[in-house]
Structure formats: structure tokens, C-alpha cells
Amino acid sequence: MFSKEKVEQFKTIPTPFYYYDLNVLESTLAEITKEAGTYGFDVHYALKANSNNEILELISKHGLGTDCVSGNEILKALDTGFTSDDIVFAGVGKTDEEINIGLEHDIFCFNCESLPEIEVINELAQQKGKVANIALRINPNVNANTHHYITTGLEENKFGINIWELEEVINALESFENLNLVGLHFHIGSQITDLTVFKSLCVRVNEIQEWFYDRNIIVEHVNVGGGLGVDYENPDENLIADFKAYFKVFNDFLELKPTQKVHFELGRAVVAQCGSLITKVIYVKKGVNTNFVIVDAGMTELLRPALYQALHKIEPLTFVSDNINRYDVVGPICESSDCFGKSLMLPELERNNIIAIRTTGAYGEVMANNYNLRRNAATYYEKEMIK
Ligand code: LLP
């Protein structure tokens, strides 16, 4: 994946740093717009996955909308070329200040997660003399078969409105004059690699829609969320997720009225593969059963392994020899969970060798923190390698 020249260039840059290949992002976006375009689907980029300006500007140029989860994300989206009429705003805990930001900018839709939230949006819209578009985020109770920290569509999760609460919500909506129910919203989890899970979601959405049709409610928009997974083990073989198969599932299994439009909120599958965290070996330390490769990136730069036991491919870009050794690759942070991989079979490494931690474009830099008073890693982009 990395050319010799690129590795030479990496050697001259202080580590750790995030490196983004905007060509990969561009190809991914081209594939998304082509495949979603086939069916007239509307894709909103889930800004939480990566909110760097360069990345956002490229995504907005390709005509995607955004899925925001905070007032600041809405402002960032507007600053980087997205239009407010394509912004959806989700989140279980929208504050008054954030709702007002959405109202002031006339965003496309608030994805609402509870009756108390709906009441507040109505009140704030009333104060501004506006009518807010809302979608009900409904908990479809579909199991995403992914890590429990990133499963969101089950009744036990904090997200969404449960089916048995719908009657109450629909009745309440009749008295809210400053709200316009335009959609239904679903999101069941993230890093979903088994497409049959999305088929189950479609079947469930059809059932829920029937419930609404029985009450003579046909919403204009059906938002099925995000969640498409990427290949963390073999990034080079699957640099671009199978968007063709993904969108086809929804086309084949969602039963819609002719006037209804389908929306998606994709984060990870858009940006994960364009990013790598480049780090340097500080020490190789002998252990009892394995040797430790201690690198200068840690859970401060990439939290996913520590938080979700996530595996990112560890790719040595320079090494001493092809002799394969068993290593635990760990960071410098004072936590045992600061580990990028255990018992990895890697070529022989020594101090100053360079390693790429792959598939870190999504939920990498955005989740970084300054624990141990660490400074933020720098960011470089392919093309001009500008900071
Ligand atoms: N829509 C909603 C309502 C969401 O909550 C999320 C992600 C998305 C869309 C985008 O999902 P994606 O297409 O990226 O799977 N930090 C975790 C992932 C958290 C996902 C949160 N919600 C990780 O590093 O795996």
C-alpha cells in the first residue's frame, strides 16, 4: 500500500502522525455516489467518524449531506460546504442551545429520540416562530451482531423510541403545532459486516411502516442510519466497502410508497480506509513469553483497541529482516489496555522502525485525548503532504 518514496518521506516526519490518502477517499466517494445514485438514495456522512476540514470539504464536494450529533458538528458542516437542507441532527441528549442552532439554520430534520425531547423542540421552535421537521428515531429491536459498545438498536440501549411508546408519541404530536413529522429514523449499530442484518432491519422497517399506514400516516423520508462495516484485517484487498451489495439490500427488501425517499447515515465506511496512524518503534523489550514492541503512538491517539478490543492491521513499513518474530505491540501510556495487538507475527523490528496502523480514518483522530499530557498527533494528507 505504501510506496518506497512514501516510506522515505515518512522517515522525515516526527511521529506519531495521522496520514490520510485523499485519493482513497475520492474513489470511495465516487463509488458511494454511483451506487446510491442508482436508486435515488440520499447519503448523509456521519461527521462524528472524522471531522477534519480537508476530509469534510472533499465529502461535501461530492454532494453528500451530513448526519450531525452536536451543535458544533452542525456549525462545522456548514463551514465546510455542506448545506443546511441536507443536515440531519441525531442524539439522545440535544441541549436547548444545540436545538436552537439547528432551528436557526433551518436544518433538514431533527431525528428525535424521546417524547420529552420532542416537547422541547416544539417549544423552542414556537419561540422562534418556526416549524421544525422531525423524524422519529424508532428502536427496531434488531441485533446488529457487533461489539456491545456499538450496538444501538436493541430495547436495552438508550437510543430511540420503543414500539410500545409510539401510540403515545403520535397522539402527542397532534397538539404540537411547531413540528412537522417528515420521517422515520433507524440505526442499529456500527461495523456491521453481515449484510443479512440489514435485510432484517428492512423487514422490521416494513412492519413498522404498516403500523403507521394503519393510522393513515405516510412519512416522506425513511432514514435507515449507517453501520456498514469495513475490512480491518485485509484493508488492501477491500479498500472500498461493498456499497453495491449494501444499497441493493435496501432496494430489494424495503417496501416503500412511491413518494418515500430513503436516507443513509454512513460514517466508518466512508473514511476508515483512507487513514493510517504512522508510529515509530521506541524500544523492543524482552518479555517472558513474547517480546514487546513499544511504539510512540498509544491509546491517546487511537482508543479503539483499548475501548472495543478492536484489531487494526499493524504493518511494519521498515524492519531489520524478514525473520518472523512474535510480538505484542504496545503504546507508552500507563495503562495495560494500551495495546495494539498481542502475539502478532511480524518481521524483526528494532528501534526507529516505522509502523503503519491501518484503517484508522474513522473514529481514530476524533476520539484522541491528551491523557498523560500527551500532545495531539499531527495530520498529513496525501497529494501535497501538507500539514
Ligand atoms: N447514525 C447514527 C445515529 C449513529 O449513532 C452512528 C454511529 C452512525 C449513523 C454512523 O455509523 P457508522 O456508519 O459509522 O457505523 N466509536 C465507535 C463507533 C461508534 C458509532 C456511533 N454511532 C468505533 O470506533 O467503532
mmCIF file of C-alpha atoms and ligand atoms in Angstrom:
data_model
loop_
_atom_site.group_PDB
_atom_site.id
_atom_site.type_symbol
_atom_site.label_atom_id
_atom_site.label_comp_id
_atom_site.label_asym_id
_atom_site.label_seq_id
_atom_site.Cartn_x
_atom_site.Cartn_y
_atom_site.Cartn_z
ATOM 1 C CA MET A 1 0.000 0.000 0.000
ATOM 2 C CA PHE A 2 2.825 2.436 0.749
ATOM 3 C CA SER A 3 5.424 3.139 -1.965
ATOM 4 C CA LYS A 4 9.156 3.262 -1.191
ATOM 5 C CA GLU A 5 9.111 7.029 -1.714
ATOM 6 C CA LYS A 6 6.255 7.390 0.713
ATOM 7 C CA VAL A 7 8.109 5.413 3.382
ATOM 8 C CA GLU A 8 11.212 7.578 2.818
ATOM 9 C CA GLN A 9 9.027 10.638 3.278
ATOM 10 C CA PHE A 10 7.500 9.192 6.474
ATOM 11 C CA LYS A 11 11.017 8.767 7.899
ATOM 12 C CA THR A 12 11.476 12.530 7.823
ATOM 13 C CA ILE A 13 8.301 13.394 9.720
ATOM 14 C CA PRO A 14 8.071 13.388 13.549
ATOM 15 C CA THR A 15 5.833 10.543 14.722
ATOM 16 C CA PRO A 16 3.140 9.683 15.635
ATOM 17 C CA PHE A 17 1.005 11.266 12.932
ATOM 18 C CA TYR A 18 -2.218 10.596 11.081
ATOM 19 C CA TYR A 19 -1.864 10.183 7.370
ATOM 20 C CA TYR A 20 -4.860 10.415 5.045
ATOM 21 C CA ASP A 21 -4.834 9.313 1.442
ATOM 22 C CA LEU A 22 -7.393 11.601 -0.162
ATOM 23 C CA ASN A 23 -7.230 9.561 -3.374
ATOM 24 C CA VAL A 24 -8.685 6.600 -1.491
ATOM 25 C CA LEU A 25 -11.380 8.851 -0.058
ATOM 26 C CA GLU A 26 -12.146 10.237 -3.506
ATOM 27 C CA SER A 27 -12.534 6.736 -5.007
ATOM 28 C CA THR A 28 -14.737 5.696 -2.092
ATOM 29 C CA LEU A 29 -16.969 8.730 -2.569
ATOM 30 C CA ALA A 30 -17.229 8.098 -6.297
ATOM 31 C CA GLU A 31 -18.406 4.550 -5.575
ATOM 32 C CA ILE A 32 -20.922 5.703 -2.959
ATOM 33 C CA THR A 33 -22.477 8.358 -5.174
ATOM 34 C CA LYS A 34 -22.630 5.960 -8.115
ATOM 35 C CA GLU A 35 -24.260 3.095 -6.194
ATOM 36 C CA ALA A 36 -26.607 5.219 -4.086
ATOM 37 C CA GLY A 37 -27.459 7.234 -7.199
ATOM 38 C CA THR A 38 -28.693 4.100 -8.964
ATOM 39 C CA TYR A 39 -31.643 4.019 -6.582
ATOM 40 C CA GLY A 40 -32.008 7.731 -5.808
ATOM 41 C CA PHE A 41 -30.856 7.190 -2.208
ATOM 42 C CA ASP A 42 -29.680 10.180 -0.175
ATOM 43 C CA VAL A 43 -26.461 9.635 1.808
ATOM 44 C CA HIS A 44 -25.575 11.745 4.839
ATOM 45 C CA TYR A 45 -21.992 11.496 6.053
ATOM 46 C CA ALA A 46 -21.833 10.812 9.810
ATOM 47 C CA LEU A 47 -19.459 13.603 10.707
ATOM 48 C CA LYS A 48 -18.554 12.051 14.052
ATOM 49 C CA ALA A 49 -16.347 9.495 12.267
ATOM 50 C CA ASN A 50 -13.851 12.134 11.141
ATOM 51 C CA SER A 51 -14.337 15.883 11.166
ATOM 52 C CA ASN A 52 -11.091 17.204 9.680
ATOM 53 C CA ASN A 53 -11.712 20.137 7.347
ATOM 54 C CA GLU A 54 -9.875 18.613 4.367
ATOM 55 C CA ILE A 55 -11.904 15.430 4.660
ATOM 56 C CA LEU A 56 -15.211 17.254 5.094
ATOM 57 C CA GLU A 57 -14.556 19.591 2.179
ATOM 58 C CA LEU A 58 -13.903 16.662 -0.127
ATOM 59 C CA ILE A 59 -17.032 14.862 1.050
ATOM 60 C CA SER A 60 -19.234 17.945 0.665
ATOM 61 C CA LYS A 61 -17.876 18.454 -2.874
ATOM 62 C CA HIS A 62 -19.249 15.030 -3.750
ATOM 63 C CA GLY A 63 -22.718 16.166 -2.770
ATOM 64 C CA LEU A 64 -23.330 14.135 0.374
ATOM 65 C CA GLY A 65 -25.401 15.531 3.209
ATOM 66 C CA THR A 66 -24.389 15.209 6.866
ATOM 67 C CA ASP A 67 -25.527 13.456 9.985
ATOM 68 C CA CYS A 68 -24.594 15.613 12.988
ATOM 69 C CA VAL A 69 -24.768 14.816 16.688
ATOM 70 C CA SER A 70 -23.929 18.174 18.249
ATOM 71 C CA GLY A 71 -24.407 21.878 17.643
ATOM 72 C CA ASN A 72 -20.708 22.178 16.881
ATOM 73 C CA GLU A 73 -20.949 19.462 14.259
ATOM 74 C CA ILE A 74 -23.763 21.414 12.565
ATOM 75 C CA LEU A 75 -21.623 24.553 12.521
ATOM 76 C CA LYS A 76 -18.613 22.599 11.248
ATOM 77 C CA ALA A 77 -20.705 21.041 8.469
ATOM 78 C CA LEU A 78 -21.900 24.472 7.353
ATOM 79 C CA ASP A 79 -18.322 25.803 7.453
ATOM 80 C CA THR A 80 -17.037 23.033 5.212
ATOM 81 C CA GLY A 81 -19.515 23.327 2.380
ATOM 82 C CA PHE A 82 -22.496 21.210 3.408
ATOM 83 C CA THR A 83 -25.905 22.780 3.039
ATOM 84 C CA SER A 84 -28.340 23.031 5.938
ATOM 85 C CA ASP A 85 -31.161 21.475 3.917
ATOM 86 C CA ASP A 86 -29.246 18.191 3.913
ATOM 87 C CA ILE A 87 -28.330 18.066 7.626
ATOM 88 C CA VAL A 88 -29.945 15.561 9.956
ATOM 89 C CA PHE A 89 -29.386 16.057 13.679
ATOM 90 C CA ALA A 90 -29.410 12.995 15.939
ATOM 91 C CA GLY A 91 -28.572 12.334 19.589
ATOM 92 C CA VAL A 92 -30.373 11.368 22.800
ATOM 93 C CA GLY A 93 -29.292 14.491 24.662
ATOM 94 C CA LYS A 94 -29.673 17.528 22.446
ATOM 95 C CA THR A 95 -29.399 20.659 24.601
ATOM 96 C CA ASP A 96 -31.559 23.760 24.104
ATOM 97 C CA GLU A 97 -28.536 25.590 22.737
ATOM 98 C CA GLU A 98 -27.925 22.860 20.170
ATOM 99 C CA ILE A 99 -31.562 22.647 19.150
ATOM 100 C CA ASN A 100 -31.557 26.406 18.645
ATOM 101 C CA ILE A 101 -28.533 26.119 16.362
ATOM 102 C CA GLY A 102 -30.461 23.599 14.274
ATOM 103 C CA LEU A 103 -33.546 25.825 14.212
ATOM 104 C CA GLU A 104 -31.621 28.978 13.323
ATOM 105 C CA HIS A 105 -30.058 27.219 10.353
ATOM 106 C CA ASP A 106 -33.288 25.540 9.244
ATOM 107 C CA ILE A 107 -31.710 22.106 9.108
ATOM 108 C CA PHE A 108 -33.460 19.409 7.132
ATOM 109 C CA CYS A 109 -34.516 17.265 10.073
ATOM 110 C CA PHE A 110 -34.200 16.587 13.804
ATOM 111 C CA ASN A 111 -34.034 12.859 14.491
ATOM 112 C CA CYS A 112 -35.908 12.670 17.785
ATOM 113 C CA GLU A 113 -35.272 10.049 20.396
ATOM 114 C CA SER A 114 -37.903 10.689 23.099
ATOM 115 C CA LEU A 115 -41.155 12.491 23.861
ATOM 116 C CA PRO A 116 -39.509 14.939 26.304
ATOM 117 C CA GLU A 117 -37.087 15.939 23.520
ATOM 118 C CA ILE A 118 -39.950 16.399 21.038
ATOM 119 C CA GLU A 119 -41.735 18.676 23.506
ATOM 120 C CA VAL A 120 -38.648 20.856 23.899
ATOM 121 C CA ILE A 121 -38.070 21.147 20.144
ATOM 122 C CA ASN A 122 -41.706 22.205 19.707
ATOM 123 C CA GLU A 123 -41.361 24.819 22.451
ATOM 124 C CA LEU A 124 -38.121 26.261 21.084
ATOM 125 C CA ALA A 125 -39.476 26.287 17.516
ATOM 126 C CA GLN A 126 -42.553 28.118 18.781
ATOM 127 C CA GLN A 127 -40.374 30.778 20.418
ATOM 128 C CA LYS A 128 -38.708 31.372 17.050
ATOM 129 C CA GLY A 129 -41.957 31.239 15.115
ATOM 130 C CA LYS A 130 -40.674 28.274 13.118
ATOM 131 C CA VAL A 131 -41.875 24.818 12.209
ATOM 132 C CA ALA A 132 -39.217 22.143 12.650
ATOM 133 C CA ASN A 133 -39.055 18.985 10.563
ATOM 134 C CA ILE A 134 -38.717 15.936 12.747
ATOM 135 C CA ALA A 135 -38.217 12.211 12.265
ATOM 136 C CA LEU A 136 -38.924 9.671 14.973
ATOM 137 C CA ARG A 137 -35.932 7.526 15.782
ATOM 138 C CA ILE A 138 -37.566 4.190 16.398
ATOM 139 C CA ASN A 139 -35.831 1.380 18.163
ATOM 140 C CA PRO A 140 -36.372 -1.568 15.806
ATOM 141 C CA ASN A 141 -35.012 -4.146 18.260
ATOM 142 C CA VAL A 142 -32.780 -5.734 15.619
ATOM 143 C CA ASN A 143 -29.499 -7.256 16.764
ATOM 144 C CA ALA A 144 -26.536 -5.873 14.831
ATOM 145 C CA ASN A 145 -24.215 -8.729 15.905
ATOM 146 C CA THR A 146 -21.385 -6.332 16.563
ATOM 147 C CA HIS A 147 -19.433 -5.268 19.669
ATOM 148 C CA HIS A 148 -21.883 -4.480 22.501
ATOM 149 C CA TYR A 149 -20.488 -0.955 22.886
ATOM 150 C CA ILE A 150 -21.505 -0.129 19.309
ATOM 151 C CA THR A 151 -24.890 -1.873 19.256
ATOM 152 C CA THR A 152 -27.660 0.692 19.366
ATOM 153 C CA GLY A 153 -30.861 -0.856 18.044
ATOM 154 C CA LEU A 154 -31.903 -3.034 20.982
ATOM 155 C CA GLU A 155 -34.574 -2.207 23.555
ATOM 156 C CA GLU A 156 -31.947 -2.275 26.286
ATOM 157 C CA ASN A 157 -29.978 0.555 24.621
ATOM 158 C CA LYS A 158 -30.579 4.195 25.482
ATOM 159 C CA PHE A 159 -31.352 5.140 21.887
ATOM 160 C CA GLY A 160 -34.644 5.709 20.132
ATOM 161 C CA ILE A 161 -38.339 5.395 20.875
ATOM 162 C CA ASN A 162 -39.663 1.913 21.594
ATOM 163 C CA ILE A 163 -42.524 0.476 19.545
ATOM 164 C CA TRP A 164 -44.901 0.386 22.502
ATOM 165 C CA GLU A 165 -44.369 4.136 23.076
ATOM 166 C CA LEU A 166 -45.334 5.109 19.527
ATOM 167 C CA GLU A 167 -49.067 5.457 20.151
ATOM 168 C CA GLU A 168 -48.440 7.981 22.897
ATOM 169 C CA VAL A 169 -45.944 9.919 20.769
ATOM 170 C CA ILE A 170 -48.228 10.050 17.722
ATOM 171 C CA ASN A 171 -51.133 11.252 19.856
ATOM 172 C CA ALA A 172 -48.963 13.917 21.456
ATOM 173 C CA LEU A 173 -47.750 15.148 18.055
ATOM 174 C CA GLU A 174 -51.275 16.275 17.175
ATOM 175 C CA SER A 175 -51.029 19.082 19.695
ATOM 176 C CA PHE A 176 -47.544 20.259 18.667
ATOM 177 C CA GLU A 177 -48.112 22.994 16.143
ATOM 178 C CA ASN A 178 -44.484 23.806 15.502
ATOM 179 C CA LEU A 179 -43.430 20.366 14.402
ATOM 180 C CA ASN A 180 -43.788 18.608 11.089
ATOM 181 C CA LEU A 181 -43.378 14.830 11.129
ATOM 182 C CA VAL A 182 -41.451 14.083 7.924
ATOM 183 C CA GLY A 183 -39.647 10.860 8.643
ATOM 184 C CA LEU A 184 -38.829 7.686 10.475
ATOM 185 C CA HIS A 185 -35.271 7.014 11.538
ATOM 186 C CA PHE A 186 -33.464 3.801 12.427
ATOM 187 C CA HIS A 187 -29.870 2.949 13.307
ATOM 188 C CA ILE A 188 -28.947 -0.414 14.732
ATOM 189 C CA GLY A 189 -25.202 -0.248 15.264
ATOM 190 C CA SER A 190 -21.806 0.074 13.685
ATOM 191 C CA GLN A 191 -19.166 -2.136 11.981
ATOM 192 C CA ILE A 192 -21.835 -4.485 10.629
ATOM 193 C CA THR A 193 -20.251 -6.862 8.133
ATOM 194 C CA ASP A 194 -23.089 -9.341 7.738
ATOM 195 C CA LEU A 195 -25.478 -7.828 5.199
ATOM 196 C CA THR A 196 -28.335 -10.100 6.323
ATOM 197 C CA VAL A 197 -28.526 -7.880 9.422
ATOM 198 C CA PHE A 198 -29.585 -5.026 7.127
ATOM 199 C CA LYS A 199 -32.128 -7.293 5.492
ATOM 200 C CA SER A 200 -33.599 -7.942 8.966
ATOM 201 C CA LEU A 201 -33.696 -4.191 9.501
ATOM 202 C CA CYS A 202 -35.643 -3.728 6.237
ATOM 203 C CA VAL A 203 -38.177 -6.369 7.250
ATOM 204 C CA ARG A 204 -38.646 -4.654 10.596
ATOM 205 C CA VAL A 205 -38.963 -1.208 8.969
ATOM 206 C CA ASN A 206 -41.683 -2.602 6.681
ATOM 207 C CA GLU A 207 -43.613 -3.891 9.702
ATOM 208 C CA ILE A 208 -43.274 -0.571 11.499
ATOM 209 C CA GLN A 209 -44.361 1.322 8.400
ATOM 210 C CA GLU A 210 -47.512 -0.840 8.298
ATOM 211 C CA TRP A 211 -48.307 0.383 11.796
ATOM 212 C CA PHE A 212 -48.119 3.961 10.508
ATOM 213 C CA TYR A 213 -50.090 3.224 7.315
ATOM 214 C CA ASP A 214 -52.862 1.775 9.516
ATOM 215 C CA ARG A 215 -53.093 5.218 11.073
ATOM 216 C CA ASN A 216 -53.019 6.935 7.679
ATOM 217 C CA ILE A 217 -49.506 8.245 8.209
ATOM 218 C CA ILE A 218 -47.133 8.113 5.248
ATOM 219 C CA VAL A 219 -43.910 9.924 6.065
ATOM 220 C CA GLU A 220 -41.827 11.338 3.211
ATOM 221 C CA HIS A 221 -38.479 10.107 4.466
ATOM 222 C CA VAL A 222 -37.206 6.772 5.730
ATOM 223 C CA ASN A 223 -33.736 7.019 7.233
ATOM 224 C CA VAL A 224 -32.081 3.650 7.802
ATOM 225 C CA GLY A 225 -28.952 5.002 9.540
ATOM 226 C CA GLY A 226 -25.432 3.788 8.942
ATOM 227 C CA GLY A 227 -23.364 0.912 10.211
ATOM 228 C CA LEU A 228 -21.747 -0.645 7.140
ATOM 229 C CA GLY A 229 -18.515 -2.277 8.304
ATOM 230 C CA VAL A 230 -15.052 -2.285 6.760
ATOM 231 C CA ASP A 231 -12.290 -4.882 6.485
ATOM 232 C CA TYR A 232 -9.826 -4.222 9.304
ATOM 233 C CA GLU A 233 -7.854 -7.418 8.662
ATOM 234 C CA ASN A 234 -7.176 -7.029 4.956
ATOM 235 C CA PRO A 235 -7.525 -3.342 4.136
ATOM 236 C CA ASP A 236 -5.693 -3.525 0.812
ATOM 237 C CA GLU A 237 -7.926 -6.294 -0.535
ATOM 238 C CA ASN A 238 -11.068 -4.367 0.427
ATOM 239 C CA LEU A 239 -10.099 -0.726 0.354
ATOM 240 C CA ILE A 240 -13.614 0.217 -0.698
ATOM 241 C CA ALA A 241 -16.562 -1.411 1.062
ATOM 242 C CA ASP A 242 -19.120 -3.271 -1.000
ATOM 243 C CA PHE A 243 -21.540 -0.380 -1.429
ATOM 244 C CA LYS A 244 -23.147 -2.049 -4.419
ATOM 245 C CA ALA A 245 -24.309 -5.040 -2.362
ATOM 246 C CA TYR A 246 -25.192 -2.838 0.613
ATOM 247 C CA PHE A 247 -27.514 -0.447 -1.221
ATOM 248 C CA LYS A 248 -29.018 -3.341 -3.174
ATOM 249 C CA VAL A 249 -30.222 -4.946 0.072
ATOM 250 C CA PHE A 250 -32.292 -1.863 0.846
ATOM 251 C CA ASN A 251 -33.563 -1.594 -2.697
ATOM 252 C CA ASP A 252 -34.577 -5.264 -2.673
ATOM 253 C CA PHE A 253 -36.135 -5.513 0.772
ATOM 254 C CA LEU A 254 -37.540 -2.119 1.783
ATOM 255 C CA GLU A 255 -41.181 -1.799 0.807
ATOM 256 C CA LEU A 256 -41.877 1.837 0.194
ATOM 257 C CA LYS A 257 -44.656 4.034 -1.033
ATOM 258 C CA PRO A 258 -43.727 5.747 -4.334
ATOM 259 C CA THR A 259 -43.366 9.142 -2.635
ATOM 260 C CA GLN A 260 -40.950 7.943 0.036
ATOM 261 C CA LYS A 261 -37.241 8.711 -0.112
ATOM 262 C CA VAL A 262 -34.549 6.620 1.572
ATOM 263 C CA HIS A 263 -31.709 8.182 3.554
ATOM 264 C CA PHE A 264 -28.471 6.696 4.915
ATOM 265 C CA GLU A 265 -26.014 7.917 7.541
ATOM 266 C CA LEU A 266 -22.647 6.387 6.763
ATOM 267 C CA GLY A 267 -19.519 7.219 8.719
ATOM 268 C CA ARG A 268 -16.985 4.429 9.027
ATOM 269 C CA ALA A 269 -17.352 3.012 5.518
ATOM 270 C CA VAL A 270 -16.699 6.456 4.029
ATOM 271 C CA VAL A 271 -13.462 7.356 5.799
ATOM 272 C CA ALA A 272 -11.931 4.369 7.650
ATOM 273 C CA GLN A 273 -9.668 3.059 4.905
ATOM 274 C CA CYS A 274 -8.200 6.400 3.850
ATOM 275 C CA GLY A 275 -6.441 6.888 7.200
ATOM 276 C CA SER A 276 -3.379 5.339 8.839
ATOM 277 C CA LEU A 277 -1.666 6.147 12.094
ATOM 278 C CA ILE A 278 2.072 6.222 11.492
ATOM 279 C CA THR A 279 4.210 5.422 14.501
ATOM 280 C CA LYS A 280 7.824 4.606 15.337
ATOM 281 C CA VAL A 281 9.316 1.842 17.465
ATOM 282 C CA ILE A 282 10.845 3.367 20.585
ATOM 283 C CA TYR A 283 12.128 0.153 22.154
ATOM 284 C CA VAL A 284 11.975 -3.587 21.659
ATOM 285 C CA LYS A 285 11.786 -5.125 25.124
ATOM 286 C CA LYS A 286 12.222 -8.781 26.022
ATOM 287 C CA GLY A 287 9.252 -10.310 27.840
ATOM 288 C CA VAL A 288 8.685 -13.771 29.321
ATOM 289 C CA ASN A 289 6.632 -15.328 26.519
ATOM 290 C CA THR A 290 6.822 -12.612 23.930
ATOM 291 C CA ASN A 291 8.794 -9.515 23.087
ATOM 292 C CA PHE A 292 7.199 -6.116 23.379
ATOM 293 C CA VAL A 293 7.420 -3.617 20.592
ATOM 294 C CA ILE A 294 6.852 -0.285 22.294
ATOM 295 C CA VAL A 295 5.723 2.365 19.819
ATOM 296 C CA ASP A 296 5.295 6.107 20.198
ATOM 297 C CA ALA A 297 1.528 6.084 19.444
ATOM 298 C CA GLY A 298 -0.822 4.962 22.172
ATOM 299 C CA MET A 299 -4.437 4.799 23.225
ATOM 300 C CA THR A 300 -4.294 8.589 23.325
ATOM 301 C CA GLU A 301 -4.052 8.679 19.524
ATOM 302 C CA LEU A 302 -6.143 5.573 18.814
ATOM 303 C CA LEU A 303 -8.573 4.488 21.501
ATOM 304 C CA ARG A 304 -10.420 1.742 19.606
ATOM 305 C CA PRO A 305 -8.198 -1.212 20.598
ATOM 306 C CA ALA A 306 -8.356 -0.280 24.299
ATOM 307 C CA LEU A 307 -12.073 0.513 24.289
ATOM 308 C CA TYR A 308 -13.520 -2.143 21.979
ATOM 309 C CA GLN A 309 -10.699 -4.684 21.703
ATOM 310 C CA ALA A 310 -10.621 -3.572 18.075
ATOM 311 C CA LEU A 311 -7.934 -5.010 15.821
ATOM 312 C CA HIS A 312 -6.246 -2.743 13.342
ATOM 313 C CA LYS A 313 -3.715 -4.202 10.941
ATOM 314 C CA ILE A 314 -0.174 -3.499 12.133
ATOM 315 C CA GLU A 315 2.002 -3.043 9.064
ATOM 316 C CA PRO A 316 5.752 -2.556 9.599
ATOM 317 C CA LEU A 317 6.995 -0.235 6.851
ATOM 318 C CA THR A 318 10.660 -0.668 7.758
ATOM 319 C CA PHE A 319 12.214 -3.652 9.566
ATOM 320 C CA VAL A 320 15.503 -5.363 10.228
ATOM 321 C CA SER A 321 14.877 -8.665 8.444
ATOM 322 C CA ASP A 322 12.138 -10.925 7.121
ATOM 323 C CA ASN A 323 12.634 -13.302 10.060
ATOM 324 C CA ILE A 324 9.240 -13.614 11.697
ATOM 325 C CA ASN A 325 9.017 -12.920 15.446
ATOM 326 C CA ARG A 326 6.172 -12.965 17.913
ATOM 327 C CA TYR A 327 5.481 -9.509 19.344
ATOM 328 C CA ASP A 328 2.993 -7.642 21.493
ATOM 329 C CA VAL A 329 2.746 -4.146 20.026
ATOM 330 C CA VAL A 330 2.033 -1.666 22.808
ATOM 331 C CA GLY A 331 1.922 2.087 23.369
ATOM 332 C CA PRO A 332 3.704 4.176 26.002
ATOM 333 C CA ILE A 333 0.643 5.071 28.115
ATOM 334 C CA CYS A 334 0.463 3.950 31.749
ATOM 335 C CA GLU A 335 -2.413 1.507 31.193
ATOM 336 C CA SER A 336 -2.241 -2.208 30.419
ATOM 337 C CA SER A 337 -5.057 -1.749 27.908
ATOM 338 C CA ASP A 338 -2.720 0.440 25.853
ATOM 339 C CA CYS A 339 -2.029 -2.401 23.461
ATOM 340 C CA PHE A 340 -2.479 -2.521 19.680
ATOM 341 C CA GLY A 341 -2.058 -6.263 19.238
ATOM 342 C CA LYS A 342 -0.958 -9.361 21.128
ATOM 343 C CA SER A 343 1.138 -12.250 19.795
ATOM 344 C CA LEU A 344 1.465 -10.755 16.348
ATOM 345 C CA MET A 345 3.789 -12.492 13.897
ATOM 346 C CA LEU A 346 5.836 -9.675 12.408
ATOM 347 C CA PRO A 347 9.215 -9.250 10.714
ATOM 348 C CA GLU A 348 12.120 -8.499 13.041
ATOM 349 C CA LEU A 349 11.855 -4.975 14.401
ATOM 350 C CA GLU A 350 14.236 -2.579 16.122
ATOM 351 C CA ARG A 351 14.296 0.954 17.478
ATOM 352 C CA ASN A 352 13.238 3.624 14.930
ATOM 353 C CA ASN A 353 11.467 1.226 12.583
ATOM 354 C CA ILE A 354 8.232 2.672 11.225
ATOM 355 C CA ILE A 355 4.829 1.026 11.519
ATOM 356 C CA ALA A 356 1.503 1.909 9.923
ATOM 357 C CA ILE A 357 -1.610 1.167 11.973
ATOM 358 C CA ARG A 358 -4.154 0.782 9.231
ATOM 359 C CA THR A 359 -7.827 1.631 8.759
ATOM 360 C CA THR A 360 -7.780 4.468 11.263
ATOM 361 C CA GLY A 361 -9.597 7.139 9.249
ATOM 362 C CA ALA A 362 -12.842 6.593 11.183
ATOM 363 C CA TYR A 363 -13.188 7.036 14.951
ATOM 364 C CA GLY A 364 -9.413 7.475 15.231
ATOM 365 C CA GLU A 365 -8.327 11.088 15.416
ATOM 366 C CA VAL A 366 -11.780 12.219 16.590
ATOM 367 C CA MET A 367 -11.528 10.052 19.710
ATOM 368 C CA ALA A 368 -7.982 11.110 20.592
ATOM 369 C CA ASN A 369 -7.329 12.577 24.021
ATOM 370 C CA ASN A 370 -4.488 14.148 25.958
ATOM 371 C CA TYR A 371 -4.174 11.643 28.798
ATOM 372 C CA ASN A 372 -0.658 11.645 30.310
ATOM 373 C CA LEU A 373 -0.400 15.224 28.976
ATOM 374 C CA ARG A 374 0.257 13.923 25.508
ATOM 375 C CA ARG A 375 0.194 16.387 22.656
ATOM 376 C CA ASN A 376 -2.087 15.932 19.648
ATOM 377 C CA ALA A 377 -0.635 13.955 16.774
ATOM 378 C CA ALA A 378 -0.041 15.925 13.584
ATOM 379 C CA THR A 379 -2.081 15.291 10.456
ATOM 380 C CA TYR A 380 -0.857 14.903 6.870
ATOM 381 C CA TYR A 381 -2.724 14.427 3.648
ATOM 382 C CA GLU A 382 -1.657 12.582 0.519
ATOM 383 C CA LYS A 383 -1.151 14.729 -2.571
ATOM 384 C CA GLU A 384 0.940 17.574 -1.234
ATOM 385 C CA MET A 385 1.637 16.042 2.187
ATOM 386 C CA ILE A 386 0.600 19.342 3.682
ATOM 387 C CA LYS A 387 0.026 19.678 7.376
HETATM 388 N N1 LLP B 1 -26.170 7.248 12.618
HETATM 389 C C1 LLP B 1 -26.230 7.187 13.964
HETATM 390 C C2 LLP B 1 -27.478 7.564 14.626
HETATM 391 C C3 LLP B 1 -25.115 6.750 14.695
HETATM 392 O O1 LLP B 1 -25.181 6.684 16.005
HETATM 393 C C4 LLP B 1 -23.919 6.392 14.015
HETATM 394 C C5 LLP B 1 -22.743 5.948 14.742
HETATM 395 C C6 LLP B 1 -23.902 6.480 12.613
HETATM 396 C C7 LLP B 1 -25.047 6.911 11.952
HETATM 397 C C8 LLP B 1 -22.695 6.138 11.798
HETATM 398 O O2 LLP B 1 -22.398 4.794 11.903
HETATM 399 P P1 LLP B 1 -21.228 4.133 11.004
HETATM 400 O O3 LLP B 1 -21.672 4.168 9.551
HETATM 401 O O4 LLP B 1 -20.001 4.929 11.189
HETATM 402 O O5 LLP B 1 -21.122 2.776 11.516
HETATM 403 N N2 LLP B 1 -16.604 4.837 18.056
HETATM 404 C C9 LLP B 1 -17.115 3.560 17.591
HETATM 405 C C10 LLP B 1 -18.297 3.724 16.654
HETATM 406 C C11 LLP B 1 -19.434 4.497 17.250
HETATM 407 C C12 LLP B 1 -20.578 4.682 16.298
HETATM 408 C C13 LLP B 1 -21.576 5.629 16.844
HETATM 409 N N3 LLP B 1 -22.699 5.874 16.003
HETATM 410 C C14 LLP B 1 -15.990 2.780 16.942
HETATM 411 O O6 LLP B 1 -14.868 3.279 16.921
HETATM 412 O O7 LLP B 1 -16.193 1.678 16.485
#
